[in-house]
Amino acid sequence: MIWTLKDLLGLEDLTREEIKFILDTVASFKEVSSREIKKVPALRGKTVVNLFYEPSTRTRVSFEVAAKRLSADVINIVAESSSIIKGETLIDTGRNIQALKADIIVIRHSCSGAAILLSKHIDISVVNAGDGWHEHPTQALLDIFTLQEKLGKIDGLNVSIVGDISHSRVARSNIWGLTKLGVKVTVCAPAMLIPPEIEQMGVRVTHDIDEALKNADAVNVLRMQFERDEQGAFPKQLEYFKNFGITRERLQKAKKNILLMHPGPLNRGIEISSDVADGPQSVILEQVTNGIAVRMAVLFLVAQGRDKNKK
Ligand code: CP
C-alpha cells in the first residue's frame, strides 16, 4: 500500500489495512535499535517539534529518541516555559512552528480534539501524543505491536482492559485498534468508570475482575486518573485495589501465560501490585522499548504522507 496520510490523529479513522501497514513498518524499524550505531538517515533534514502541554515521561522521550534515530532535528517545547503561558493560542503556536520550517508537530494536550484542531490550521504533519480523554494512538499501536510480538498473532485474541475506562484515551485508542484487527475486547471497571453505551464500540462490559481475567490472553491495566476526579466520586484507593487491583492471587486464576500490560505511569498498590508489575507475566518495559520503533514508523510515514500530498 502507498501511505498518503500526513497526520496521525487517532485510530478511529484508520482502516484495518492502514493499522496493519503501520505495524509492518514498525517491525522493519525495530532492528535499528539493536545496532551498534542506532541511526538511519530516513528523516535527515527534517525537523520534529515535540509540543507538550501536559506532563509526560515515556511518550515525550520516546518521540525524541525515535526522531533522533531517524536523523531528524528535534526541538522540545514545554508549555510552562514557552509563550503559551503569555496567552498564545494553540493555532498561533502551530502556525509559528510552521513558519519556523518544522516538518512535524507531535502534540500532547489536555483537551480532547486539540490535535485535530491543530491539523486543520497548518500544512505540516501533526501526530497526536495524547489529547484529553480522546485518543493516544501511538500508545495503542505499541500495545498492539507488543501483543502481536509476544503472542505471535492478533486476530482472535481476548484482551481485557481494566481500570478507568471513562477518562482513558489509551482505552479508546486500544478499543478502536484492537476491534478493527479482530480482537475480542472486554472492559472492566466499577460502573461509574465505564462510559454509557461503550458496547457500541464493539466491546463486552463486566464489573467482575475475575470474569475479565478468566479467558484473557492479555490484560491491559490502566492507571487510576485521580487527578480527573473533579467531583470526588471515584472509589477510594484501597477500595479500588481490593475490588479491581491486579494481584498475584487474581492472576493465578487466569490463563497461565496471560500477558500483563500497563501504559504507565504505574500506581503500585492501587491498580496493580508490585510483585505482579515486576513479575514474569509483565511486559510493561517491553512496551516502552517497542514505543521507539512505533514512533519511528509513525514519524517516517507521516513525513512520507506529507511529501506525497505536496506533489
Ligand atoms: N503512557 C504514557 O503516555 O506515559 P507518559 O504520560 O509518561 O507519556
PDB file of C-alpha atoms and ligand atoms in Angstrom:
ATOM      1  CA  MET A   1       0.000   0.000   0.000  1.00  0.00           C
ATOM      2  CA  ILE A   2       1.107   3.591  -0.582  1.00  0.00           C
ATOM      3  CA  TRP A   3       0.889   5.725   2.566  1.00  0.00           C
ATOM      4  CA  THR A   4      -0.653   9.137   1.900  1.00  0.00           C
ATOM      5  CA  LEU A   5      -1.760  10.341   5.360  1.00  0.00           C
ATOM      6  CA  LYS A   6       0.205  13.360   6.570  1.00  0.00           C
ATOM      7  CA  ASP A   7      -1.154  13.192  10.148  1.00  0.00           C
ATOM      8  CA  LEU A   8      -1.791  10.549  12.798  1.00  0.00           C
ATOM      9  CA  LEU A   9      -4.664  11.863  14.895  1.00  0.00           C
ATOM     10  CA  GLY A  10      -6.277   8.648  16.142  1.00  0.00           C
ATOM     11  CA  LEU A  11      -7.056   5.039  15.284  1.00  0.00           C
ATOM     12  CA  GLU A  12     -10.806   5.606  14.893  1.00  0.00           C
ATOM     13  CA  ASP A  13     -10.375   6.957  11.370  1.00  0.00           C
ATOM     14  CA  LEU A  14      -7.797   4.404  10.201  1.00  0.00           C
ATOM     15  CA  THR A  15      -8.741   1.268   8.307  1.00  0.00           C
ATOM     16  CA  ARG A  16      -7.645  -2.216   9.354  1.00  0.00           C
ATOM     17  CA  GLU A  17      -5.213  -2.192   6.391  1.00  0.00           C
ATOM     18  CA  GLU A  18      -3.687   1.138   7.445  1.00  0.00           C
ATOM     19  CA  ILE A  19      -3.175  -0.108  11.020  1.00  0.00           C
ATOM     20  CA  LYS A  20      -1.592  -3.325   9.730  1.00  0.00           C
ATOM     21  CA  PHE A  21       0.641  -1.318   7.412  1.00  0.00           C
ATOM     22  CA  ILE A  22       1.899   0.778  10.352  1.00  0.00           C
ATOM     23  CA  LEU A  23       2.573  -2.423  12.362  1.00  0.00           C
ATOM     24  CA  ASP A  24       4.527  -3.903   9.437  1.00  0.00           C
ATOM     25  CA  THR A  25       6.553  -0.693   9.205  1.00  0.00           C
ATOM     26  CA  VAL A  26       7.262  -0.854  12.968  1.00  0.00           C
ATOM     27  CA  ALA A  27       8.738  -4.329  12.522  1.00  0.00           C
ATOM     28  CA  SER A  28      11.184  -3.005   9.932  1.00  0.00           C
ATOM     29  CA  PHE A  29      12.338  -0.198  12.262  1.00  0.00           C
ATOM     30  CA  LYS A  30      12.682  -2.327  15.396  1.00  0.00           C
ATOM     31  CA  GLU A  31      16.015  -3.762  14.298  1.00  0.00           C
ATOM     32  CA  VAL A  32      17.626  -0.288  14.145  1.00  0.00           C
ATOM     33  CA  SER A  33      17.673  -0.026  17.947  1.00  0.00           C
ATOM     34  CA  SER A  34      19.737  -3.204  18.244  1.00  0.00           C
ATOM     35  CA  ARG A  35      22.536  -1.877  16.019  1.00  0.00           C
ATOM     36  CA  GLU A  36      25.765  -0.561  17.461  1.00  0.00           C
ATOM     37  CA  ILE A  37      25.054   2.764  15.768  1.00  0.00           C
ATOM     38  CA  LYS A  38      21.323   3.173  16.337  1.00  0.00           C
ATOM     39  CA  LYS A  39      20.621   5.568  13.491  1.00  0.00           C
ATOM     40  CA  VAL A  40      19.246   5.617   9.948  1.00  0.00           C
ATOM     41  CA  PRO A  41      19.069   8.642   7.652  1.00  0.00           C
ATOM     42  CA  ALA A  42      15.325   8.337   6.902  1.00  0.00           C
ATOM     43  CA  LEU A  43      14.394  11.818   8.220  1.00  0.00           C
ATOM     44  CA  ARG A  44      17.699  13.625   7.712  1.00  0.00           C
ATOM     45  CA  GLY A  45      16.996  17.307   7.100  1.00  0.00           C
ATOM     46  CA  LYS A  46      13.531  17.153   8.717  1.00  0.00           C
ATOM     47  CA  THR A  47      12.633  18.908  11.959  1.00  0.00           C
ATOM     48  CA  VAL A  48      10.308  17.382  14.572  1.00  0.00           C
ATOM     49  CA  VAL A  49       8.827  19.627  17.286  1.00  0.00           C
ATOM     50  CA  ASN A  50       7.517  17.987  20.460  1.00  0.00           C
ATOM     51  CA  LEU A  51       4.811  20.371  21.706  1.00  0.00           C
ATOM     52  CA  PHE A  52       3.728  19.188  25.155  1.00  0.00           C
ATOM     53  CA  TYR A  53       1.014  20.964  27.130  1.00  0.00           C
ATOM     54  CA  GLU A  54       0.768  18.119  29.679  1.00  0.00           C
ATOM     55  CA  PRO A  55       3.399  16.189  31.646  1.00  0.00           C
ATOM     56  CA  SER A  56       4.917  13.115  30.033  1.00  0.00           C
ATOM     57  CA  THR A  57       7.914  10.867  30.551  1.00  0.00           C
ATOM     58  CA  ARG A  58       7.554   7.870  28.230  1.00  0.00           C
ATOM     59  CA  THR A  59       5.844   9.447  25.227  1.00  0.00           C
ATOM     60  CA  ARG A  60       7.955  12.589  25.026  1.00  0.00           C
ATOM     61  CA  VAL A  61      11.294  10.842  25.462  1.00  0.00           C
ATOM     62  CA  SER A  62      10.222   8.045  23.122  1.00  0.00           C
ATOM     63  CA  PHE A  63       9.312  10.504  20.343  1.00  0.00           C
ATOM     64  CA  GLU A  64      12.607  12.318  20.847  1.00  0.00           C
ATOM     65  CA  VAL A  65      14.620   9.093  20.727  1.00  0.00           C
ATOM     66  CA  ALA A  66      12.639   7.922  17.676  1.00  0.00           C
ATOM     67  CA  ALA A  67      13.170  11.180  15.780  1.00  0.00           C
ATOM     68  CA  LYS A  68      16.905  11.190  16.577  1.00  0.00           C
ATOM     69  CA  ARG A  69      17.262   7.556  15.442  1.00  0.00           C
ATOM     70  CA  LEU A  70      15.767   8.697  12.132  1.00  0.00           C
ATOM     71  CA  SER A  71      18.382  11.516  11.999  1.00  0.00           C
ATOM     72  CA  ALA A  72      15.772  14.293  12.327  1.00  0.00           C
ATOM     73  CA  ASP A  73      16.455  17.502  14.252  1.00  0.00           C
ATOM     74  CA  VAL A  74      14.316  17.637  17.398  1.00  0.00           C
ATOM     75  CA  ILE A  75      13.021  20.641  19.322  1.00  0.00           C
ATOM     76  CA  ASN A  76      11.131  20.212  22.617  1.00  0.00           C
ATOM     77  CA  ILE A  77       8.579  22.821  23.685  1.00  0.00           C
ATOM     78  CA  VAL A  78       7.131  22.540  27.176  1.00  0.00           C
ATOM     79  CA  ALA A  79       4.096  24.770  27.719  1.00  0.00           C
ATOM     80  CA  GLU A  80       5.255  26.224  31.045  1.00  0.00           C
ATOM     81  CA  SER A  81       8.496  27.569  29.596  1.00  0.00           C
ATOM     82  CA  SER A  82       7.116  28.933  26.317  1.00  0.00           C
ATOM     83  CA  SER A  83       4.979  31.866  25.136  1.00  0.00           C
ATOM     84  CA  ILE A  84       1.931  29.656  25.700  1.00  0.00           C
ATOM     85  CA  ILE A  85       1.820  30.999  29.283  1.00  0.00           C
ATOM     86  CA  LYS A  86       1.654  34.548  27.809  1.00  0.00           C
ATOM     87  CA  GLY A  87      -1.691  33.603  26.270  1.00  0.00           C
ATOM     88  CA  GLU A  88      -0.722  32.422  22.785  1.00  0.00           C
ATOM     89  CA  THR A  89      -3.391  30.192  21.266  1.00  0.00           C
ATOM     90  CA  LEU A  90      -2.724  26.655  20.098  1.00  0.00           C
ATOM     91  CA  ILE A  91      -3.346  27.660  16.480  1.00  0.00           C
ATOM     92  CA  ASP A  92      -0.962  30.630  16.673  1.00  0.00           C
ATOM     93  CA  THR A  93       1.705  28.450  18.269  1.00  0.00           C
ATOM     94  CA  GLY A  94       1.252  25.877  15.500  1.00  0.00           C
ATOM     95  CA  ARG A  95       1.419  28.492  12.737  1.00  0.00           C
ATOM     96  CA  ASN A  96       4.623  29.919  14.211  1.00  0.00           C
ATOM     97  CA  ILE A  97       6.222  26.470  14.403  1.00  0.00           C
ATOM     98  CA  GLN A  98       5.259  26.001  10.741  1.00  0.00           C
ATOM     99  CA  ALA A  99       6.785  29.419   9.920  1.00  0.00           C
ATOM    100  CA  LEU A 100       9.982  28.182  11.580  1.00  0.00           C
ATOM    101  CA  LYS A 101      10.001  25.481   8.889  1.00  0.00           C
ATOM    102  CA  ALA A 102       9.398  22.463  11.108  1.00  0.00           C
ATOM    103  CA  ASP A 103       8.036  19.398   9.338  1.00  0.00           C
ATOM    104  CA  ILE A 104       6.180  17.505  12.083  1.00  0.00           C
ATOM    105  CA  ILE A 105       4.495  18.613  15.317  1.00  0.00           C
ATOM    106  CA  VAL A 106       3.986  15.942  17.977  1.00  0.00           C
ATOM    107  CA  ILE A 107       1.347  17.298  20.339  1.00  0.00           C
ATOM    108  CA  ARG A 108       0.113  16.303  23.785  1.00  0.00           C
ATOM    109  CA  HIS A 109      -2.757  18.364  25.154  1.00  0.00           C
ATOM    110  CA  SER A 110      -5.307  18.108  27.949  1.00  0.00           C
ATOM    111  CA  CYS A 111      -8.198  18.994  25.596  1.00  0.00           C
ATOM    112  CA  SER A 112      -9.837  16.273  23.512  1.00  0.00           C
ATOM    113  CA  GLY A 113      -9.670  17.289  19.851  1.00  0.00           C
ATOM    114  CA  ALA A 114      -6.586  19.523  20.188  1.00  0.00           C
ATOM    115  CA  ALA A 115      -4.563  17.537  17.643  1.00  0.00           C
ATOM    116  CA  ILE A 116      -7.441  17.557  15.128  1.00  0.00           C
ATOM    117  CA  LEU A 117      -7.912  21.309  15.572  1.00  0.00           C
ATOM    118  CA  LEU A 118      -4.208  21.966  15.038  1.00  0.00           C
ATOM    119  CA  SER A 119      -4.092  19.782  11.922  1.00  0.00           C
ATOM    120  CA  LYS A 120      -6.891  21.831  10.354  1.00  0.00           C
ATOM    121  CA  HIS A 121      -4.885  25.044  10.621  1.00  0.00           C
ATOM    122  CA  ILE A 122      -1.413  24.004   9.496  1.00  0.00           C
ATOM    123  CA  ASP A 123       0.015  22.171   6.482  1.00  0.00           C
ATOM    124  CA  ILE A 124       2.821  20.355   8.283  1.00  0.00           C
ATOM    125  CA  SER A 125       2.254  16.917   9.832  1.00  0.00           C
ATOM    126  CA  VAL A 126       0.564  16.540  13.216  1.00  0.00           C
ATOM    127  CA  VAL A 127       0.955  13.459  15.409  1.00  0.00           C
ATOM    128  CA  ASN A 128      -1.344  13.053  18.397  1.00  0.00           C
ATOM    129  CA  ALA A 129       0.658  12.121  21.514  1.00  0.00           C
ATOM    130  CA  GLY A 130      -2.498  12.062  23.671  1.00  0.00           C
ATOM    131  CA  ASP A 131      -5.397  14.552  23.695  1.00  0.00           C
ATOM    132  CA  GLY A 132      -7.619  14.691  26.766  1.00  0.00           C
ATOM    133  CA  TRP A 133      -9.858  11.646  27.047  1.00  0.00           C
ATOM    134  CA  HIS A 134      -9.952  11.216  23.262  1.00  0.00           C
ATOM    135  CA  GLU A 135      -7.073   9.181  21.782  1.00  0.00           C
ATOM    136  CA  HIS A 136      -3.436   8.174  22.314  1.00  0.00           C
ATOM    137  CA  PRO A 137      -2.817   6.348  19.034  1.00  0.00           C
ATOM    138  CA  THR A 138       0.901   5.615  19.360  1.00  0.00           C
ATOM    139  CA  GLN A 139       0.327   4.084  22.822  1.00  0.00           C
ATOM    140  CA  ALA A 140      -2.315   1.749  21.365  1.00  0.00           C
ATOM    141  CA  LEU A 141      -0.055   0.879  18.428  1.00  0.00           C
ATOM    142  CA  LEU A 142       2.791  -0.040  20.753  1.00  0.00           C
ATOM    143  CA  ASP A 143       0.399  -2.081  22.906  1.00  0.00           C
ATOM    144  CA  ILE A 144      -0.874  -3.932  19.825  1.00  0.00           C
ATOM    145  CA  PHE A 145       2.637  -4.414  18.418  1.00  0.00           C
ATOM    146  CA  THR A 146       3.756  -5.899  21.770  1.00  0.00           C
ATOM    147  CA  LEU A 147       0.759  -8.248  21.855  1.00  0.00           C
ATOM    148  CA  GLN A 148       1.474  -9.421  18.318  1.00  0.00           C
ATOM    149  CA  GLU A 149       5.179  -9.850  19.030  1.00  0.00           C
ATOM    150  CA  LYS A 150       4.668 -11.805  22.266  1.00  0.00           C
ATOM    151  CA  LEU A 151       1.678 -13.935  21.215  1.00  0.00           C
ATOM    152  CA  GLY A 152       2.514 -14.385  17.533  1.00  0.00           C
ATOM    153  CA  LYS A 153      -0.856 -13.181  16.287  1.00  0.00           C
ATOM    154  CA  ILE A 154      -3.511 -10.598  16.949  1.00  0.00           C
ATOM    155  CA  ASP A 155      -6.717 -11.766  15.225  1.00  0.00           C
ATOM    156  CA  GLY A 156      -8.909 -13.819  17.586  1.00  0.00           C
ATOM    157  CA  LEU A 157      -7.171 -12.853  20.845  1.00  0.00           C
ATOM    158  CA  ASN A 158      -9.127 -11.998  24.005  1.00  0.00           C
ATOM    159  CA  VAL A 159      -7.889  -8.787  25.602  1.00  0.00           C
ATOM    160  CA  SER A 160      -9.277  -7.226  28.773  1.00  0.00           C
ATOM    161  CA  ILE A 161      -8.798  -3.566  29.576  1.00  0.00           C
ATOM    162  CA  VAL A 162      -9.201  -2.897  33.283  1.00  0.00           C
ATOM    163  CA  GLY A 163      -9.489   0.436  35.047  1.00  0.00           C
ATOM    164  CA  ASP A 164     -10.614   3.977  34.488  1.00  0.00           C
ATOM    165  CA  ILE A 165     -12.112   3.494  31.009  1.00  0.00           C
ATOM    166  CA  SER A 166     -14.152   6.723  31.151  1.00  0.00           C
ATOM    167  CA  HIS A 167     -11.171   9.047  31.324  1.00  0.00           C
ATOM    168  CA  SER A 168      -8.779   6.960  29.259  1.00  0.00           C
ATOM    169  CA  ARG A 169      -7.527   7.952  25.813  1.00  0.00           C
ATOM    170  CA  VAL A 170      -5.402   4.784  25.950  1.00  0.00           C
ATOM    171  CA  ALA A 171      -8.551   2.662  26.311  1.00  0.00           C
ATOM    172  CA  ARG A 172     -10.297   4.411  23.406  1.00  0.00           C
ATOM    173  CA  SER A 173      -7.368   4.046  21.004  1.00  0.00           C
ATOM    174  CA  ASN A 174      -6.847   0.424  22.057  1.00  0.00           C
ATOM    175  CA  ILE A 175     -10.522  -0.379  21.535  1.00  0.00           C
ATOM    176  CA  TRP A 176     -10.566   1.172  18.032  1.00  0.00           C
ATOM    177  CA  GLY A 177      -7.344  -0.573  17.025  1.00  0.00           C
ATOM    178  CA  LEU A 178      -7.941  -3.976  18.612  1.00  0.00           C
ATOM    179  CA  THR A 179     -11.522  -4.410  17.392  1.00  0.00           C
ATOM    180  CA  LYS A 180     -10.515  -3.490  13.822  1.00  0.00           C
ATOM    181  CA  LEU A 181      -7.873  -6.225  13.984  1.00  0.00           C
ATOM    182  CA  GLY A 182     -10.325  -8.906  15.144  1.00  0.00           C
ATOM    183  CA  VAL A 183      -9.581  -8.910  18.886  1.00  0.00           C
ATOM    184  CA  LYS A 184     -12.406  -9.628  21.356  1.00  0.00           C
ATOM    185  CA  VAL A 185     -12.160  -6.795  23.867  1.00  0.00           C
ATOM    186  CA  THR A 186     -13.630  -6.793  27.379  1.00  0.00           C
ATOM    187  CA  VAL A 187     -13.618  -3.665  29.528  1.00  0.00           C
ATOM    188  CA  CYS A 188     -13.805  -3.969  33.303  1.00  0.00           C
ATOM    189  CA  ALA A 189     -14.257  -1.256  35.945  1.00  0.00           C
ATOM    190  CA  PRO A 190     -16.740  -0.014  38.512  1.00  0.00           C
ATOM    191  CA  ALA A 191     -19.898   1.176  36.695  1.00  0.00           C
ATOM    192  CA  MET A 192     -19.032   4.844  37.266  1.00  0.00           C
ATOM    193  CA  LEU A 193     -15.760   4.449  35.333  1.00  0.00           C
ATOM    194  CA  ILE A 194     -17.353   2.928  32.216  1.00  0.00           C
ATOM    195  CA  PRO A 195     -18.854   5.390  29.710  1.00  0.00           C
ATOM    196  CA  PRO A 196     -22.504   4.802  28.782  1.00  0.00           C
ATOM    197  CA  GLU A 197     -23.118   2.841  25.572  1.00  0.00           C
ATOM    198  CA  ILE A 198     -19.478   1.760  25.258  1.00  0.00           C
ATOM    199  CA  GLU A 199     -20.815  -1.551  23.882  1.00  0.00           C
ATOM    200  CA  GLN A 200     -21.423   0.343  20.643  1.00  0.00           C
ATOM    201  CA  MET A 201     -17.639   0.358  20.179  1.00  0.00           C
ATOM    202  CA  GLY A 202     -17.826  -3.452  19.914  1.00  0.00           C
ATOM    203  CA  VAL A 203     -16.666  -4.363  23.427  1.00  0.00           C
ATOM    204  CA  ARG A 204     -18.072  -6.524  26.211  1.00  0.00           C
ATOM    205  CA  VAL A 205     -18.515  -4.942  29.653  1.00  0.00           C
ATOM    206  CA  THR A 206     -18.057  -6.617  33.022  1.00  0.00           C
ATOM    207  CA  HIS A 207     -17.743  -5.287  36.548  1.00  0.00           C
ATOM    208  CA  ASP A 208     -16.254  -8.569  37.814  1.00  0.00           C
ATOM    209  CA  ILE A 209     -12.460  -8.605  37.688  1.00  0.00           C
ATOM    210  CA  ASP A 210     -12.178 -12.409  37.923  1.00  0.00           C
ATOM    211  CA  GLU A 211     -14.553 -12.711  34.984  1.00  0.00           C
ATOM    212  CA  ALA A 212     -12.456 -10.194  32.980  1.00  0.00           C
ATOM    213  CA  LEU A 213      -9.284 -12.185  33.629  1.00  0.00           C
ATOM    214  CA  LYS A 214     -10.750 -15.672  33.155  1.00  0.00           C
ATOM    215  CA  ASN A 215     -10.263 -16.197  29.403  1.00  0.00           C
ATOM    216  CA  ALA A 216      -7.996 -13.258  28.636  1.00  0.00           C
ATOM    217  CA  ASP A 217      -4.791 -13.713  26.638  1.00  0.00           C
ATOM    218  CA  ALA A 218      -3.684 -10.307  27.900  1.00  0.00           C
ATOM    219  CA  VAL A 219      -4.823  -7.733  30.403  1.00  0.00           C
ATOM    220  CA  ASN A 220      -4.064  -4.063  29.890  1.00  0.00           C
ATOM    221  CA  VAL A 221      -4.242  -2.335  33.268  1.00  0.00           C
ATOM    222  CA  LEU A 222      -4.989   1.389  33.246  1.00  0.00           C
ATOM    223  CA  ARG A 223      -3.812   3.982  35.719  1.00  0.00           C
ATOM    224  CA  MET A 224      -6.486   5.356  38.029  1.00  0.00           C
ATOM    225  CA  GLN A 225      -6.512   9.021  36.991  1.00  0.00           C
ATOM    226  CA  PHE A 226      -7.382  10.530  40.362  1.00  0.00           C
ATOM    227  CA  GLU A 227      -6.405  13.986  39.046  1.00  0.00           C
ATOM    228  CA  ARG A 228      -9.523  13.855  36.822  1.00  0.00           C
ATOM    229  CA  ASP A 229     -11.855  13.117  39.771  1.00  0.00           C
ATOM    230  CA  GLU A 230     -13.365  16.601  39.901  1.00  0.00           C
ATOM    231  CA  GLN A 231     -16.425  15.545  41.915  1.00  0.00           C
ATOM    232  CA  GLY A 232     -14.590  13.343  44.422  1.00  0.00           C
ATOM    233  CA  ALA A 233     -16.712  10.434  43.244  1.00  0.00           C
ATOM    234  CA  PHE A 234     -14.004   7.866  42.442  1.00  0.00           C
ATOM    235  CA  PRO A 235     -13.731   4.806  44.668  1.00  0.00           C
ATOM    236  CA  LYS A 236     -11.137   5.265  47.393  1.00  0.00           C
ATOM    237  CA  GLN A 237      -7.687   3.867  46.550  1.00  0.00           C
ATOM    238  CA  LEU A 238      -7.795   0.905  48.952  1.00  0.00           C
ATOM    239  CA  GLU A 239     -11.349   0.044  47.970  1.00  0.00           C
ATOM    240  CA  TYR A 240     -10.394   0.095  44.272  1.00  0.00           C
ATOM    241  CA  PHE A 241      -7.361  -2.126  44.877  1.00  0.00           C
ATOM    242  CA  LYS A 242      -9.465  -4.589  46.896  1.00  0.00           C
ATOM    243  CA  ASN A 243     -12.122  -4.913  44.189  1.00  0.00           C
ATOM    244  CA  PHE A 244     -10.222  -4.361  40.913  1.00  0.00           C
ATOM    245  CA  GLY A 245      -6.470  -4.383  41.655  1.00  0.00           C
ATOM    246  CA  ILE A 246      -4.406  -6.866  39.649  1.00  0.00           C
ATOM    247  CA  THR A 247      -2.730  -9.123  42.203  1.00  0.00           C
ATOM    248  CA  ARG A 248      -0.866 -12.418  42.104  1.00  0.00           C
ATOM    249  CA  GLU A 249      -3.867 -14.214  43.625  1.00  0.00           C
ATOM    250  CA  ARG A 250      -6.133 -12.947  40.835  1.00  0.00           C
ATOM    251  CA  LEU A 251      -3.634 -13.768  38.071  1.00  0.00           C
ATOM    252  CA  GLN A 252      -3.295 -17.312  39.412  1.00  0.00           C
ATOM    253  CA  LYS A 253      -6.918 -17.880  38.380  1.00  0.00           C
ATOM    254  CA  ALA A 254      -6.271 -16.572  34.852  1.00  0.00           C
ATOM    255  CA  LYS A 255      -4.604 -18.292  31.863  1.00  0.00           C
ATOM    256  CA  LYS A 256      -1.089 -19.410  32.810  1.00  0.00           C
ATOM    257  CA  ASN A 257       0.666 -17.261  30.211  1.00  0.00           C
ATOM    258  CA  ILE A 258      -1.571 -14.195  30.383  1.00  0.00           C
ATOM    259  CA  LEU A 259       0.356 -11.060  29.346  1.00  0.00           C
ATOM    260  CA  LEU A 260       0.285  -8.189  31.776  1.00  0.00           C
ATOM    261  CA  MET A 261       0.408  -4.739  30.193  1.00  0.00           C
ATOM    262  CA  HIS A 262       0.246  -1.197  31.542  1.00  0.00           C
ATOM    263  CA  PRO A 263       0.803   2.062  29.615  1.00  0.00           C
ATOM    264  CA  GLY A 264       2.429   3.744  32.622  1.00  0.00           C
ATOM    265  CA  PRO A 265       2.872   5.586  34.830  1.00  0.00           C
ATOM    266  CA  LEU A 266       2.088   2.852  37.367  1.00  0.00           C
ATOM    267  CA  ASN A 267       0.249   3.422  40.616  1.00  0.00           C
ATOM    268  CA  ARG A 268       1.652   0.496  42.565  1.00  0.00           C
ATOM    269  CA  GLY A 269      -0.742  -0.783  45.215  1.00  0.00           C
ATOM    270  CA  ILE A 270      -3.709   0.990  43.602  1.00  0.00           C
ATOM    271  CA  GLU A 271      -4.424  -0.669  40.244  1.00  0.00           C
ATOM    272  CA  ILE A 272      -1.603  -3.234  40.334  1.00  0.00           C
ATOM    273  CA  SER A 273       0.533  -4.911  42.988  1.00  0.00           C
ATOM    274  CA  SER A 274       4.301  -4.507  42.828  1.00  0.00           C
ATOM    275  CA  ASP A 275       5.046  -8.231  42.593  1.00  0.00           C
ATOM    276  CA  VAL A 276       2.791  -8.512  39.534  1.00  0.00           C
ATOM    277  CA  ALA A 277       4.132  -5.330  37.897  1.00  0.00           C
ATOM    278  CA  ASP A 278       7.669  -6.715  38.198  1.00  0.00           C
ATOM    279  CA  GLY A 279       6.711 -10.366  37.711  1.00  0.00           C
ATOM    280  CA  PRO A 280       7.234 -12.835  34.864  1.00  0.00           C
ATOM    281  CA  GLN A 281       3.967 -12.065  33.062  1.00  0.00           C
ATOM    282  CA  SER A 282       4.707  -8.342  32.879  1.00  0.00           C
ATOM    283  CA  VAL A 283       5.720  -6.871  29.503  1.00  0.00           C
ATOM    284  CA  ILE A 284       5.464  -3.279  30.721  1.00  0.00           C
ATOM    285  CA  LEU A 285       9.058  -2.305  29.948  1.00  0.00           C
ATOM    286  CA  GLU A 286       8.978  -4.151  26.618  1.00  0.00           C
ATOM    287  CA  GLN A 287       6.011  -1.944  25.720  1.00  0.00           C
ATOM    288  CA  VAL A 288       8.190   1.095  26.425  1.00  0.00           C
ATOM    289  CA  THR A 289      11.007  -0.247  24.257  1.00  0.00           C
ATOM    290  CA  ASN A 290       8.585  -1.040  21.413  1.00  0.00           C
ATOM    291  CA  GLY A 291       7.331   2.534  21.634  1.00  0.00           C
ATOM    292  CA  ILE A 292      10.548   3.723  19.986  1.00  0.00           C
ATOM    293  CA  ALA A 293      10.051   1.616  16.840  1.00  0.00           C
ATOM    294  CA  VAL A 294       6.346   2.521  16.750  1.00  0.00           C
ATOM    295  CA  ARG A 295       7.149   6.221  16.837  1.00  0.00           C
ATOM    296  CA  MET A 296       9.934   5.827  14.280  1.00  0.00           C
ATOM    297  CA  ALA A 297       7.416   4.197  11.939  1.00  0.00           C
ATOM    298  CA  VAL A 298       4.785   6.864  12.549  1.00  0.00           C
ATOM    299  CA  LEU A 299       7.177   9.802  12.068  1.00  0.00           C
ATOM    300  CA  PHE A 300       8.551   8.191   8.909  1.00  0.00           C
ATOM    301  CA  LEU A 301       5.083   7.523   7.466  1.00  0.00           C
ATOM    302  CA  VAL A 302       3.571  10.939   8.176  1.00  0.00           C
ATOM    303  CA  ALA A 303       6.633  12.626   6.640  1.00  0.00           C
ATOM    304  CA  GLN A 304       6.181  10.432   3.571  1.00  0.00           C
ATOM    305  CA  GLY A 305       2.452  11.228   3.522  1.00  0.00           C
ATOM    306  CA  ARG A 306       3.110  14.950   3.618  1.00  0.00           C
ATOM    307  CA  ASP A 307       5.649  14.729   0.814  1.00  0.00           C
ATOM    308  CA  LYS A 308       3.055  12.840  -1.283  1.00  0.00           C
ATOM    309  CA  ASN A 309       0.409  15.493  -0.541  1.00  0.00           C
ATOM    310  CA  LYS A 310       2.777  18.274  -1.645  1.00  0.00           C
ATOM    311  CA  LYS A 311       3.318  16.725  -5.120  1.00  0.00           C
TER     312      LYS A 311
HETATM  313  N1   CP B   1       1.950   6.090  28.590  1.00  0.00           N
HETATM  314  C1   CP B   1       2.135   7.405  28.596  1.00  0.00           C
HETATM  315  O1   CP B   1       1.523   8.162  27.847  1.00  0.00           O
HETATM  316  O2   CP B   1       3.061   7.846  29.533  1.00  0.00           O
HETATM  317  P1   CP B   1       3.546   9.348  29.682  1.00  0.00           P
HETATM  318  O3   CP B   1       2.373  10.150  30.219  1.00  0.00           O
HETATM  319  O4   CP B   1       4.697   9.319  30.641  1.00  0.00           O
HETATM  320  O5   CP B   1       3.926   9.861  28.324  1.00  0.00           O
END
